mmCIF file of C-alpha atoms in Angstrom:
data_model
loop_
_atom_site.group_PDB
_atom_site.id
_atom_site.type_symbol
_atom_site.label_atom_id
_atom_site.label_comp_id
_atom_site.label_asym_id
_atom_site.label_seq_id
_atom_site.Cartn_x
_atom_site.Cartn_y
_atom_site.Cartn_z
ATOM 1 C CA MET Z 139 -108.290 -78.868 42.701
ATOM 2 C CA ASN Z 140 -110.199 -77.202 45.508
ATOM 3 C CA ALA Z 141 -108.569 -76.660 48.885
ATOM 4 C CA ARG Z 142 -109.326 -79.290 51.499
ATOM 5 C CA ALA Z 143 -109.237 -79.483 55.257
ATOM 6 C CA THR Z 144 -106.299 -81.330 56.767
ATOM 7 C CA PHE Z 145 -107.719 -83.106 59.837
ATOM 8 C CA THR Z 146 -108.282 -86.838 60.137
ATOM 9 C CA ARG Z 147 -110.484 -86.585 63.240
ATOM 10 C CA MET Z 148 -113.204 -83.959 63.578
ATOM 11 C CA GLU Z 149 -111.973 -83.032 67.042
ATOM 12 C CA ASP Z 150 -108.661 -81.960 65.492
ATOM 13 C CA SER Z 151 -110.296 -79.583 62.989
ATOM 14 C CA THR Z 152 -109.307 -75.914 63.079
ATOM 15 C CA ARG Z 153 -110.858 -72.591 62.228
ATOM 16 C CA GLU Z 154 -108.769 -72.655 59.040
ATOM 17 C CA ASP Z 155 -110.240 -76.024 58.099
ATOM 18 C CA TRP Z 156 -113.744 -74.653 58.553
ATOM 19 C CA ALA Z 157 -112.846 -71.616 56.456
ATOM 20 C CA VAL Z 158 -112.398 -74.145 53.649
ATOM 21 C CA ILE Z 159 -115.445 -76.280 54.480
ATOM 22 C CA LEU Z 160 -118.134 -73.634 55.092
ATOM 23 C CA PRO Z 161 -118.052 -72.076 51.603
ATOM 24 C CA GLU Z 162 -118.367 -75.570 50.140
ATOM 25 C CA ALA Z 163 -121.311 -76.310 52.451
ATOM 26 C CA LEU Z 164 -122.974 -73.072 51.451
ATOM 27 C CA GLN Z 165 -122.590 -73.902 47.758
ATOM 28 C CA MET Z 166 -124.036 -77.358 48.405
ATOM 29 C CA ALA Z 167 -126.997 -75.771 50.200
ATOM 30 C CA ARG Z 168 -127.613 -73.411 47.275
ATOM 31 C CA THR Z 169 -127.853 -76.324 44.861
ATOM 32 C CA LEU Z 170 -130.257 -78.350 47.020
ATOM 33 C CA PRO Z 171 -133.258 -77.542 44.784
ATOM 34 C CA ASP Z 172 -131.374 -78.981 41.793
ATOM 35 C CA ARG Z 173 -130.771 -82.247 43.632
ATOM 36 C CA VAL Z 174 -134.374 -82.420 44.857
ATOM 37 C CA LEU Z 175 -135.672 -81.891 41.320
ATOM 38 C CA ALA Z 176 -133.287 -84.562 40.007
ATOM 39 C CA HIS Z 177 -134.485 -86.977 42.684
ATOM 40 C CA LEU Z 178 -138.117 -86.280 41.816
ATOM 41 C CA GLN Z 179 -137.282 -87.300 38.242
ATOM 42 C CA LEU Z 180 -136.452 -90.788 39.574
ATOM 43 C CA LEU Z 181 -140.180 -91.191 40.205
ATOM 44 C CA ASP Z 182 -140.947 -90.697 36.500
ATOM 45 C CA GLY Z 183 -142.145 -93.972 34.983
ATOM 46 C CA ASP Z 184 -142.193 -95.725 38.376
ATOM 47 C CA PHE Z 185 -145.773 -96.969 38.568
ATOM 48 C CA GLY Z 186 -145.385 -99.534 41.337
ATOM 49 C CA GLY Z 187 -148.721 -100.952 40.212
ATOM 50 C CA PHE Z 188 -150.567 -97.631 40.636
ATOM 51 C CA PRO Z 189 -152.742 -96.087 37.870
ATOM 52 C CA ILE Z 190 -150.174 -93.305 37.314
ATOM 53 C CA ASP Z 191 -146.448 -93.110 37.986
ATOM 54 C CA ARG Z 192 -145.173 -91.637 41.224
ATOM 55 C CA LEU Z 193 -143.972 -88.377 39.670
ATOM 56 C CA SER Z 194 -147.383 -87.831 38.078
ATOM 57 C CA HIS Z 195 -149.011 -88.455 41.460
ATOM 58 C CA CYS Z 196 -146.764 -85.825 43.065
ATOM 59 C CA ARG Z 197 -147.437 -83.358 40.234
ATOM 60 C CA GLN Z 198 -151.169 -84.016 40.416
ATOM 61 C CA SER Z 199 -151.232 -83.492 44.197
ATOM 62 C CA ALA Z 200 -149.334 -80.222 43.821
ATOM 63 C CA THR Z 201 -151.569 -79.130 40.928
ATOM 64 C CA LEU Z 202 -154.680 -79.676 43.042
ATOM 65 C CA ALA Z 203 -153.163 -77.700 45.929
ATOM 66 C CA LEU Z 204 -152.059 -74.867 43.630
ATOM 67 C CA ARG Z 205 -155.426 -74.666 41.895
ATOM 68 C CA ASP Z 206 -157.068 -74.588 45.325
ATOM 69 C CA GLY Z 207 -155.107 -71.441 46.250
ATOM 70 C CA ARG Z 208 -152.722 -72.998 48.760
ATOM 71 C CA ASP Z 209 -149.547 -71.038 49.532
ATOM 72 C CA GLU Z 210 -146.184 -71.917 47.987
ATOM 73 C CA GLU Z 211 -144.911 -73.799 51.020
ATOM 74 C CA TYR Z 212 -148.003 -76.017 51.082
ATOM 75 C CA VAL Z 213 -147.794 -76.667 47.328
ATOM 76 C CA VAL Z 214 -144.131 -77.664 47.680
ATOM 77 C CA CYS Z 215 -145.137 -80.048 50.484
ATOM 78 C CA ALA Z 216 -147.738 -81.571 48.163
ATOM 79 C CA LEU Z 217 -145.129 -81.897 45.420
ATOM 80 C CA LEU Z 218 -142.549 -83.578 47.656
ATOM 81 C CA HIS Z 219 -144.762 -85.630 49.980
ATOM 82 C CA ASP Z 220 -143.856 -88.916 48.236
ATOM 83 C CA ILE Z 221 -140.293 -88.105 47.169
ATOM 84 C CA GLY Z 222 -139.101 -90.697 49.684
ATOM 85 C CA ASP Z 223 -140.724 -93.604 47.831
ATOM 86 C CA THR Z 224 -137.438 -94.593 46.166
ATOM 87 C CA LEU Z 225 -135.321 -94.628 49.336
ATOM 88 C CA GLY Z 226 -137.827 -95.129 52.148
ATOM 89 C CA SER Z 227 -139.721 -98.264 51.201
ATOM 90 C CA TYR Z 228 -140.805 -98.657 54.825
ATOM 91 C CA ASN Z 229 -140.924 -94.990 55.869
ATOM 92 C CA HIS Z 230 -141.292 -92.728 52.829
ATOM 93 C CA PRO Z 231 -143.037 -89.893 54.735
ATOM 94 C CA ASP Z 232 -140.004 -89.548 57.013
ATOM 95 C CA ILE Z 233 -137.724 -88.991 54.013
ATOM 96 C CA ALA Z 234 -139.919 -86.197 52.668
ATOM 97 C CA ALA Z 235 -140.208 -84.653 56.126
ATOM 98 C CA ALA Z 236 -136.437 -84.692 56.621
ATOM 99 C CA ILE Z 237 -135.917 -82.847 53.331
ATOM 100 C CA LEU Z 238 -138.614 -80.287 54.087
ATOM 101 C CA LYS Z 239 -137.926 -79.748 57.808
ATOM 102 C CA PRO Z 240 -135.610 -76.704 57.528
ATOM 103 C CA PHE Z 241 -138.000 -74.902 55.181
ATOM 104 C CA VAL Z 242 -141.575 -75.428 56.334
ATOM 105 C CA SER Z 243 -143.836 -74.664 59.256
ATOM 106 C CA GLU Z 244 -144.359 -77.149 62.047
ATOM 107 C CA ALA Z 245 -147.921 -77.715 60.790
ATOM 108 C CA ASN Z 246 -146.815 -78.575 57.261
ATOM 109 C CA LEU Z 247 -143.960 -80.725 58.529
ATOM 110 C CA TRP Z 248 -146.315 -82.747 60.743
ATOM 111 C CA MET Z 249 -148.728 -83.128 57.842
ATOM 112 C CA VAL Z 250 -146.045 -84.531 55.536
ATOM 113 C CA GLN Z 251 -144.526 -86.756 58.196
ATOM 114 C CA HIS Z 252 -147.878 -88.337 59.074
ATOM 115 C CA HIS Z 253 -149.586 -88.401 55.681
ATOM 116 C CA GLY Z 254 -148.851 -92.112 55.169
ATOM 117 C CA ILE Z 255 -150.845 -93.158 58.214
ATOM 118 C CA PHE Z 256 -153.674 -90.786 57.298
ATOM 119 C CA GLN Z 257 -153.778 -92.050 53.696
ATOM 120 C CA GLY Z 258 -153.938 -95.526 55.208
ATOM 121 C CA HIS Z 259 -157.525 -94.806 56.194
ATOM 122 C CA ASN Z 260 -158.347 -95.292 52.510
ATOM 123 C CA PHE Z 261 -156.603 -98.656 52.004
ATOM 124 C CA PHE Z 262 -155.049 -100.209 55.122
ATOM 125 C CA HIS Z 263 -158.049 -102.529 55.549
ATOM 126 C CA HIS Z 264 -157.233 -104.067 52.143
ATOM 127 C CA ILE Z 265 -153.741 -105.105 53.238
ATOM 128 C CA GLY Z 266 -154.442 -106.379 56.738
ATOM 129 C CA LEU Z 267 -153.736 -103.163 58.643
ATOM 130 C CA ASP Z 268 -155.955 -101.012 60.834
ATOM 131 C CA ARG Z 269 -157.483 -98.304 58.663
ATOM 132 C CA ASP Z 270 -158.186 -96.263 61.797
ATOM 133 C CA MET Z 271 -154.512 -96.090 62.784
ATOM 134 C CA ARG Z 272 -154.735 -92.321 62.349
ATOM 135 C CA GLU Z 273 -157.115 -92.162 65.308
ATOM 136 C CA GLN Z 274 -154.145 -92.345 67.668
ATOM 137 C CA PHE Z 275 -153.557 -88.717 66.640
ATOM 138 C CA ARG Z 276 -157.150 -87.542 67.080
ATOM 139 C CA GLY Z 277 -157.053 -84.300 69.040
ATOM 140 C CA HIS Z 278 -153.589 -83.344 67.760
ATOM 141 C CA PRO Z 279 -153.529 -79.722 66.535
ATOM 142 C CA HIS Z 280 -152.641 -80.858 62.991
ATOM 143 C CA PHE Z 281 -154.989 -83.836 62.712
ATOM 144 C CA GLU Z 282 -157.641 -82.029 60.670
ATOM 145 C CA ARG Z 283 -155.045 -80.331 58.453
ATOM 146 C CA THR Z 284 -153.499 -83.703 57.599
ATOM 147 C CA ALA Z 285 -156.873 -85.369 57.033
ATOM 148 C CA GLU Z 286 -157.785 -82.515 54.698
ATOM 149 C CA PHE Z 287 -154.491 -82.880 52.799
ATOM 150 C CA ILE Z 288 -155.310 -86.517 52.161
ATOM 151 C CA GLU Z 289 -158.916 -85.872 51.209
ATOM 152 C CA ARG Z 290 -158.282 -82.951 48.852
ATOM 153 C CA TYR Z 291 -154.796 -83.463 47.440
ATOM 154 C CA ASP Z 292 -153.330 -86.941 48.041
ATOM 155 C CA ASN Z 293 -156.303 -89.307 47.808
ATOM 156 C CA PRO Z 294 -157.739 -87.984 44.489
ATOM 157 C CA ALA Z 295 -154.327 -87.638 42.774
ATOM 158 C CA PHE Z 296 -154.234 -91.009 41.008
ATOM 159 C CA ASP Z 297 -156.327 -90.041 37.989
ATOM 160 C CA PRO Z 298 -154.635 -90.484 34.589
ATOM 161 C CA ALA Z 299 -157.162 -88.093 33.039
ATOM 162 C CA ALA Z 300 -156.786 -85.294 35.599
ATOM 163 C CA GLU Z 301 -154.705 -82.149 35.167
ATOM 164 C CA MET Z 302 -151.026 -82.461 36.072
ATOM 165 C CA LEU Z 303 -148.946 -79.351 35.632
ATOM 166 C CA PRO Z 304 -145.396 -80.020 34.426
ATOM 167 C CA LEU Z 305 -142.630 -80.104 36.994
ATOM 168 C CA SER Z 306 -141.257 -76.874 35.526
ATOM 169 C CA GLU Z 307 -144.334 -75.035 36.827
ATOM 170 C CA PHE Z 308 -143.375 -75.926 40.392
ATOM 171 C CA GLU Z 309 -139.635 -75.319 40.093
ATOM 172 C CA PRO Z 310 -139.783 -71.572 40.948
ATOM 173 C CA LEU Z 311 -141.886 -72.305 44.055
ATOM 174 C CA LEU Z 312 -139.497 -75.022 45.174
ATOM 175 C CA ARG Z 313 -136.496 -72.731 44.698
ATOM 176 C CA ARG Z 314 -138.121 -69.927 46.685
ATOM 177 C CA VAL Z 315 -139.140 -72.174 49.569
ATOM 178 C CA MET Z 316 -135.714 -73.824 49.757
ATOM 179 C CA ALA Z 317 -133.891 -70.487 49.543
ATOM 180 C CA ALA Z 318 -135.185 -69.441 52.939
ATOM 181 C CA PRO Z 319 -134.592 -72.002 55.696
ATOM 182 C CA LYS Z 320 -136.653 -71.342 58.813
ATOM 183 C CA GLN Z 321 -134.830 -73.710 61.140
ATOM 184 C CA SER Z 322 -131.529 -75.559 61.242
ATOM 185 C CA VAL Z 323 -128.750 -75.915 63.751
ATOM 186 C CA TYR Z 324 -126.424 -74.691 60.978
ATOM 187 C CA MET Z 325 -128.324 -71.521 60.028
ATOM 188 C CA ALA Z 326 -126.196 -69.064 62.007
ATOM 189 C CA ALA Z 327 -122.923 -70.552 60.725
ATOM 190 C CA MET Z 328 -124.141 -70.542 57.129
ATOM 191 C CA ALA Z 329 -125.470 -67.001 57.414
ATOM 192 C CA GLY Z 330 -122.142 -65.881 58.903
ATOM 193 C CA GLU Z 331 -120.109 -67.552 56.130
ATOM 194 C CA GLY Z 332 -117.596 -65.104 54.799
ATOM 195 C CA LYS Z 333 -117.374 -63.121 58.035
ATOM 196 C CA ASP Z 334 -114.359 -63.273 60.341
ATOM 197 C CA GLY Z 335 -112.512 -65.530 57.943
ATOM 198 C CA CYS Z 336 -115.234 -68.229 57.834
#
């Protein structure tokens, strides 16, 4: 059995407790890509009434972005943009954005977080919503980037006959992007793991 911290209230934790916890946290962080890939698999066979299942839609979006010469970070954003469908029935873009936030640029994060409203331009009027809801963001520095993401990679990615690279093609990109966090309150602690007894 692995060692465990001994506190019952966080405020009572000690440096020794965190010497136990930090290595575990680091190991958990290293296996994040495995958990993300496993969660993507939950979208396999989940059609939700769409022409293709949700995993195929994600793969097709990422395939279009890859074939268009987008960088790895962007392709990973395309792959994961709808990963939140299973847990975020009312806010799926926020789930994807939360997963991607430590690893992607502010521009890509904004794009993923707002893609649902921008995609709404193509269908909101069919379900009683304002298709121009995205206009509230007109003038934002990432408006055009997000509109382009929808137009080129999200909107056309519902075609059963279109190319969809297998998930295994994207796994190396995902692992590289998630191996190098760009922002997190925990980065310094995780980077310092193993030093000074932590």
